[in-house]
PDB file of C-alpha atoms in Angstrom:
ATOM      1  CA  MET J 245     -75.423  -9.553  53.828  1.00  0.00           C
ATOM      2  CA  ASP J 246     -78.936 -10.817  53.969  1.00  0.00           C
ATOM      3  CA  ALA J 247     -81.379 -10.089  51.117  1.00  0.00           C
ATOM      4  CA  ALA J 248     -83.509  -7.470  53.212  1.00  0.00           C
ATOM      5  CA  ALA J 249     -80.380  -5.396  53.855  1.00  0.00           C
ATOM      6  CA  ILE J 250     -79.767  -5.279  50.032  1.00  0.00           C
ATOM      7  CA  ASP J 251     -83.720  -4.382  49.073  1.00  0.00           C
ATOM      8  CA  SER J 252     -84.047  -1.609  51.915  1.00  0.00           C
ATOM      9  CA  PRO J 253     -84.090   1.815  50.182  1.00  0.00           C
ATOM     10  CA  LEU J 254     -81.008   3.965  51.262  1.00  0.00           C
ATOM     11  CA  PRO J 255     -81.824   6.627  53.518  1.00  0.00           C
ATOM     12  CA  GLU J 256     -82.601   9.898  52.444  1.00  0.00           C
ATOM     13  CA  ASP J 257     -80.095  12.833  52.838  1.00  0.00           C
ATOM     14  CA  THR J 258     -81.817  15.419  54.242  1.00  0.00           C
ATOM     15  CA  SER J 259     -78.685  17.685  55.015  1.00  0.00           C
ATOM     16  CA  PRO J 260     -78.872  20.915  53.442  1.00  0.00           C
ATOM     17  CA  PRO J 261     -76.626  21.303  50.572  1.00  0.00           C
ATOM     18  CA  SER J 262     -73.033  22.484  50.836  1.00  0.00           C
ATOM     19  CA  ARG J 263     -72.082  26.064  51.272  1.00  0.00           C
ATOM     20  CA  VAL J 264     -68.645  26.702  51.106  1.00  0.00           C
ATOM     21  CA  GLU J 265     -67.706  29.581  53.512  1.00  0.00           C
ATOM     22  CA  ILE J 266     -65.917  32.512  52.925  1.00  0.00           C
ATOM     23  CA  PRO J 267     -65.286  35.665  55.302  1.00  0.00           C
ATOM     24  CA  PHE J 268     -67.189  38.551  52.969  1.00  0.00           C
ATOM     25  CA  LYS J 269     -70.885  38.026  52.491  1.00  0.00           C
ATOM     26  CA  ARG J 270     -71.423  41.256  50.553  1.00  0.00           C
ATOM     27  CA  ILE J 271     -68.803  41.064  47.204  1.00  0.00           C
ATOM     28  CA  LEU J 272     -68.825  43.497  44.281  1.00  0.00           C
ATOM     29  CA  ILE J 273     -67.539  41.866  40.987  1.00  0.00           C
ATOM     30  CA  TYR J 274     -66.096  44.978  38.914  1.00  0.00           C
ATOM     31  CA  GLY J 275     -64.356  45.412  35.592  1.00  0.00           C
ATOM     32  CA  VAL J 276     -64.782  45.971  32.020  1.00  0.00           C
ATOM     33  CA  THR J 277     -67.468  44.738  30.119  1.00  0.00           C
ATOM     34  CA  GLY J 278     -66.587  41.526  28.643  1.00  0.00           C
ATOM     35  CA  SER J 279     -64.050  40.492  31.710  1.00  0.00           C
ATOM     36  CA  GLY J 280     -66.427  37.674  32.742  1.00  0.00           C
ATOM     37  CA  LYS J 281     -67.950  39.337  35.857  1.00  0.00           C
ATOM     38  CA  THR J 282     -71.464  37.430  35.282  1.00  0.00           C
ATOM     39  CA  THR J 283     -69.977  34.220  35.078  1.00  0.00           C
ATOM     40  CA  MET J 284     -67.653  34.932  37.932  1.00  0.00           C
ATOM     41  CA  ALA J 285     -70.838  36.014  39.978  1.00  0.00           C
ATOM     42  CA  ARG J 286     -72.681  33.243  39.179  1.00  0.00           C
ATOM     43  CA  HIS J 287     -69.919  30.522  40.402  1.00  0.00           C
ATOM     44  CA  LEU J 288     -69.010  32.157  43.302  1.00  0.00           C
ATOM     45  CA  SER J 289     -72.994  32.200  44.304  1.00  0.00           C
ATOM     46  CA  GLU J 290     -73.466  28.734  43.667  1.00  0.00           C
ATOM     47  CA  GLU J 291     -70.439  27.807  45.920  1.00  0.00           C
ATOM     48  CA  THR J 292     -71.030  30.176  48.680  1.00  0.00           C
ATOM     49  CA  SER J 293     -75.106  30.112  48.388  1.00  0.00           C
ATOM     50  CA  ILE J 294     -74.640  33.924  49.012  1.00  0.00           C
ATOM     51  CA  PRO J 295     -77.277  35.286  46.602  1.00  0.00           C
ATOM     52  CA  TRP J 296     -76.245  36.905  43.330  1.00  0.00           C
ATOM     53  CA  THR J 297     -77.852  39.734  41.356  1.00  0.00           C
ATOM     54  CA  GLU J 298     -77.429  40.255  37.604  1.00  0.00           C
ATOM     55  CA  VAL J 299     -77.365  43.726  37.640  1.00  0.00           C
ATOM     56  CA  ASP J 300     -78.545  44.279  33.685  1.00  0.00           C
ATOM     57  CA  THR J 301     -81.943  42.545  35.120  1.00  0.00           C
ATOM     58  CA  LEU J 302     -82.666  45.350  36.949  1.00  0.00           C
ATOM     59  CA  THR J 303     -81.428  48.134  34.650  1.00  0.00           C
ATOM     60  CA  TRP J 304     -82.527  46.907  31.346  1.00  0.00           C
ATOM     61  CA  ASP J 305     -86.237  46.423  30.532  1.00  0.00           C
ATOM     62  CA  PRO J 306     -87.500  44.320  27.451  1.00  0.00           C
ATOM     63  CA  GLY J 307     -86.724  46.003  24.325  1.00  0.00           C
ATOM     64  CA  TRP J 308     -83.562  47.443  25.796  1.00  0.00           C
ATOM     65  CA  VAL J 309     -85.488  49.984  27.493  1.00  0.00           C
ATOM     66  CA  GLU J 310     -83.483  51.499  30.200  1.00  0.00           C
ATOM     67  CA  VAL J 311     -84.965  51.504  33.727  1.00  0.00           C
ATOM     68  CA  PRO J 312     -85.641  54.827  35.162  1.00  0.00           C
ATOM     69  CA  VAL J 313     -82.546  55.976  37.069  1.00  0.00           C
ATOM     70  CA  GLU J 314     -84.549  56.363  40.164  1.00  0.00           C
ATOM     71  CA  THR J 315     -86.038  52.855  40.024  1.00  0.00           C
ATOM     72  CA  GLN J 316     -82.256  51.393  39.401  1.00  0.00           C
ATOM     73  CA  ARG J 317     -81.274  52.965  42.623  1.00  0.00           C
ATOM     74  CA  ASP J 318     -84.279  51.765  44.387  1.00  0.00           C
ATOM     75  CA  ARG J 319     -83.657  48.178  43.174  1.00  0.00           C
ATOM     76  CA  ILE J 320     -80.008  48.418  44.171  1.00  0.00           C
ATOM     77  CA  GLN J 321     -80.773  49.956  47.317  1.00  0.00           C
ATOM     78  CA  ALA J 322     -82.867  46.931  48.421  1.00  0.00           C
ATOM     79  CA  ILE J 323     -80.355  44.401  47.624  1.00  0.00           C
ATOM     80  CA  CYS J 324     -77.591  46.276  49.417  1.00  0.00           C
ATOM     81  CA  ALA J 325     -79.449  46.389  52.633  1.00  0.00           C
ATOM     82  CA  GLN J 326     -79.494  42.702  52.913  1.00  0.00           C
ATOM     83  CA  ASP J 327     -76.901  40.575  54.996  1.00  0.00           C
ATOM     84  CA  GLU J 328     -75.424  38.915  51.840  1.00  0.00           C
ATOM     85  CA  TRP J 329     -74.924  39.659  48.165  1.00  0.00           C
ATOM     86  CA  ILE J 330     -72.959  39.552  45.276  1.00  0.00           C
ATOM     87  CA  LEU J 331     -73.275  41.885  42.604  1.00  0.00           C
ATOM     88  CA  ASP J 332     -71.824  41.393  39.031  1.00  0.00           C
ATOM     89  CA  SER J 333     -71.446  45.091  38.052  1.00  0.00           C
ATOM     90  CA  ALA J 334     -71.689  48.727  39.300  1.00  0.00           C
ATOM     91  CA  TYR J 335     -73.225  51.278  37.295  1.00  0.00           C
ATOM     92  CA  GLY J 336     -71.899  54.884  37.857  1.00  0.00           C
ATOM     93  CA  LYS J 337     -75.607  56.264  38.395  1.00  0.00           C
ATOM     94  CA  TRP J 338     -75.794  54.517  41.650  1.00  0.00           C
ATOM     95  CA  LEU J 339     -72.068  53.167  42.628  1.00  0.00           C
ATOM     96  CA  GLU J 340     -72.038  54.640  46.003  1.00  0.00           C
ATOM     97  CA  ILE J 341     -74.705  52.396  47.252  1.00  0.00           C
ATOM     98  CA  PRO J 342     -72.845  48.850  46.936  1.00  0.00           C
ATOM     99  CA  LEU J 343     -69.889  50.898  48.036  1.00  0.00           C
ATOM    100  CA  GLU J 344     -71.796  52.101  51.203  1.00  0.00           C
ATOM    101  CA  ARG J 345     -72.093  47.904  52.749  1.00  0.00           C
ATOM    102  CA  VAL J 346     -69.318  46.227  50.314  1.00  0.00           C
ATOM    103  CA  GLU J 347     -66.806  43.770  52.207  1.00  0.00           C
ATOM    104  CA  LEU J 348     -64.968  42.457  49.160  1.00  0.00           C
ATOM    105  CA  ILE J 349     -64.351  44.120  46.021  1.00  0.00           C
ATOM    106  CA  ILE J 350     -63.263  41.794  43.303  1.00  0.00           C
ATOM    107  CA  GLY J 351     -61.708  43.784  40.391  1.00  0.00           C
ATOM    108  CA  LEU J 352     -61.239  42.116  36.865  1.00  0.00           C
ATOM    109  CA  ASP J 353     -58.285  43.444  35.236  1.00  0.00           C
ATOM    110  CA  TYR J 354     -57.736  41.194  32.224  1.00  0.00           C
ATOM    111  CA  PRO J 355     -55.803  42.603  29.379  1.00  0.00           C
ATOM    112  CA  ARG J 356     -57.935  44.466  26.974  1.00  0.00           C
ATOM    113  CA  TRP J 357     -57.737  41.778  24.015  1.00  0.00           C
ATOM    114  CA  ARG J 358     -59.028  39.004  26.501  1.00  0.00           C
ATOM    115  CA  SER J 359     -61.995  41.057  27.521  1.00  0.00           C
ATOM    116  CA  LEU J 360     -62.407  42.429  24.051  1.00  0.00           C
ATOM    117  CA  ARG J 361     -62.533  39.043  22.364  1.00  0.00           C
ATOM    118  CA  GLN J 362     -64.789  37.756  24.967  1.00  0.00           C
ATOM    119  CA  LEU J 363     -67.067  40.252  24.549  1.00  0.00           C
ATOM    120  CA  LEU J 364     -66.909  39.910  20.598  1.00  0.00           C
ATOM    121  CA  TRP J 365     -67.329  36.127  20.801  1.00  0.00           C
ATOM    122  CA  ARG J 366     -70.130  36.479  23.419  1.00  0.00           C
ATOM    123  CA  THR J 367     -72.154  38.970  21.379  1.00  0.00           C
ATOM    124  CA  VAL J 368     -71.620  37.315  17.924  1.00  0.00           C
ATOM    125  CA  SER J 369     -72.685  34.219  19.503  1.00  0.00           C
ATOM    126  CA  ARG J 370     -75.735  35.511  21.104  1.00  0.00           C
ATOM    127  CA  SER J 371     -76.754  37.325  17.808  1.00  0.00           C
ATOM    128  CA  ILE J 372     -76.814  33.939  16.077  1.00  0.00           C
ATOM    129  CA  THR J 373     -78.601  31.795  18.344  1.00  0.00           C
ATOM    130  CA  LYS J 374     -80.770  34.525  19.355  1.00  0.00           C
ATOM    131  CA  GLU J 375     -80.034  33.619  23.045  1.00  0.00           C
ATOM    132  CA  LYS J 376     -82.345  35.874  25.641  1.00  0.00           C
ATOM    133  CA  VAL J 377     -80.448  37.992  27.818  1.00  0.00           C
ATOM    134  CA  CYS J 378     -81.660  40.338  30.518  1.00  0.00           C
ATOM    135  CA  ASN J 379     -85.187  40.399  30.503  1.00  0.00           C
ATOM    136  CA  GLY J 380     -85.967  38.474  27.311  1.00  0.00           C
ATOM    137  CA  ASN J 381     -83.528  41.120  24.997  1.00  0.00           C
ATOM    138  CA  VAL J 382     -81.632  39.862  22.224  1.00  0.00           C
ATOM    139  CA  GLU J 383     -78.223  40.987  20.716  1.00  0.00           C
ATOM    140  CA  SER J 384     -77.942  41.560  17.547  1.00  0.00           C
ATOM    141  CA  LEU J 385     -75.402  41.870  14.807  1.00  0.00           C
ATOM    142  CA  ARG J 386     -76.726  45.606  13.864  1.00  0.00           C
ATOM    143  CA  GLY J 387     -76.785  46.483  17.720  1.00  0.00           C
ATOM    144  CA  MET J 388     -72.937  45.700  17.800  1.00  0.00           C
ATOM    145  CA  PHE J 389     -72.227  48.459  15.054  1.00  0.00           C
ATOM    146  CA  SER J 390     -74.696  51.120  16.802  1.00  0.00           C
ATOM    147  CA  ARG J 391     -73.462  54.072  18.416  1.00  0.00           C
ATOM    148  CA  ASP J 392     -74.610  52.791  21.832  1.00  0.00           C
ATOM    149  CA  SER J 393     -73.257  49.280  21.437  1.00  0.00           C
ATOM    150  CA  ILE J 394     -71.405  46.940  24.029  1.00  0.00           C
ATOM    151  CA  ILE J 395     -68.740  47.005  21.971  1.00  0.00           C
ATOM    152  CA  GLY J 396     -68.379  50.727  21.870  1.00  0.00           C
ATOM    153  CA  TRP J 397     -68.969  50.758  25.377  1.00  0.00           C
ATOM    154  CA  HIS J 398     -66.081  48.792  26.325  1.00  0.00           C
ATOM    155  CA  PHE J 399     -64.092  51.100  24.783  1.00  0.00           C
ATOM    156  CA  LYS J 400     -65.393  54.179  26.214  1.00  0.00           C
ATOM    157  CA  SER J 401     -65.416  52.463  29.684  1.00  0.00           C
ATOM    158  CA  PHE J 402     -62.065  50.712  29.811  1.00  0.00           C
ATOM    159  CA  ALA J 403     -59.768  53.143  31.297  1.00  0.00           C
ATOM    160  CA  ARG J 404     -61.949  54.709  33.724  1.00  0.00           C
ATOM    161  CA  LYS J 405     -63.175  51.154  35.282  1.00  0.00           C
ATOM    162  CA  ARG J 406     -59.724  49.899  35.683  1.00  0.00           C
ATOM    163  CA  GLU J 407     -58.244  53.183  37.156  1.00  0.00           C
ATOM    164  CA  ARG J 408     -61.211  53.199  39.680  1.00  0.00           C
ATOM    165  CA  VAL J 409     -60.701  49.449  40.570  1.00  0.00           C
ATOM    166  CA  TYR J 410     -56.990  50.935  41.601  1.00  0.00           C
ATOM    167  CA  GLN J 411     -58.021  53.706  43.276  1.00  0.00           C
ATOM    168  CA  TRP J 412     -60.452  51.503  45.603  1.00  0.00           C
ATOM    169  CA  ALA J 413     -57.722  49.095  46.569  1.00  0.00           C
ATOM    170  CA  LYS J 414     -55.496  52.402  47.744  1.00  0.00           C
ATOM    171  CA  ASP J 415     -58.452  53.059  50.032  1.00  0.00           C
ATOM    172  CA  PRO J 416     -58.496  50.977  53.357  1.00  0.00           C
ATOM    173  CA  ARG J 417     -62.161  51.340  53.684  1.00  0.00           C
ATOM    174  CA  TRP J 418     -62.403  48.151  51.312  1.00  0.00           C
ATOM    175  CA  THR J 419     -60.765  45.066  50.742  1.00  0.00           C
ATOM    176  CA  VAL J 420     -59.947  44.825  47.194  1.00  0.00           C
ATOM    177  CA  VAL J 421     -58.493  41.680  45.302  1.00  0.00           C
ATOM    178  CA  ILE J 422     -57.208  42.763  42.005  1.00  0.00           C
ATOM    179  CA  LEU J 423     -56.937  39.494  39.215  1.00  0.00           C
ATOM    180  CA  ARG J 424     -55.344  40.424  35.762  1.00  0.00           C
ATOM    181  CA  HIS J 425     -55.705  36.757  34.433  1.00  0.00           C
ATOM    182  CA  PRO J 426     -58.279  34.073  34.479  1.00  0.00           C
ATOM    183  CA  ARG J 427     -55.491  31.715  35.783  1.00  0.00           C
ATOM    184  CA  GLU J 428     -54.977  34.142  38.748  1.00  0.00           C
ATOM    185  CA  LEU J 429     -59.030  34.090  39.716  1.00  0.00           C
ATOM    186  CA  ASP J 430     -58.577  30.183  39.261  1.00  0.00           C
ATOM    187  CA  ALA J 431     -56.174  30.318  41.889  1.00  0.00           C
ATOM    188  CA  TRP J 432     -57.925  32.838  44.109  1.00  0.00           C
ATOM    189  CA  LEU J 433     -61.070  31.206  44.148  1.00  0.00           C
ATOM    190  CA  ALA J 434     -59.234  27.764  44.921  1.00  0.00           C
ATOM    191  CA  GLU J 435     -57.721  29.445  47.947  1.00  0.00           C
ATOM    192  CA  VAL J 436     -61.121  30.965  49.288  1.00  0.00           C
ATOM    193  CA  MET J 437     -62.708  27.648  48.596  1.00  0.00           C
ATOM    194  CA  SER J 438     -60.300  25.400  50.436  1.00  0.00           C
TER     195      SER J 438
END
């Protein structure tokens, strides 16, 4: 090999970033608080290049001030009007909006102890590190034990969210995948990404 070939720069790769094609372009990830919906949505978006929206950023302003419901509905309507989207949750106040267009619902139905453990770990960790979440908000240990805490919400909403996913699975309007353990999630992702 001559010296000129060794010293010449490698050709610049101008190909677009790789995108895994899956047959669904409008995806709702649903499950109890702490089940890992946001982590899964982020990962799925990175793999597929389908835009992901972190729902909490649309619903909570700084200082944990809830965005007015009509504004939430307008924001979700704008996202769901797009051809491609991933939502990492859906609030009951506007749940019917994504359900009108969703192609795939992924229900994370992990055992309560697993999602509660993840939620406790995440909340305590964020409280200590002061990690900013949804529009600069910060979780606190004091907030963990308040009447409206995220831990309390986990207990209040667990049965309802679980039941909702199983009802959707019986409805022929939607394709629903229910995953009961992180291993099932890994296997499902490996299958659709292959």
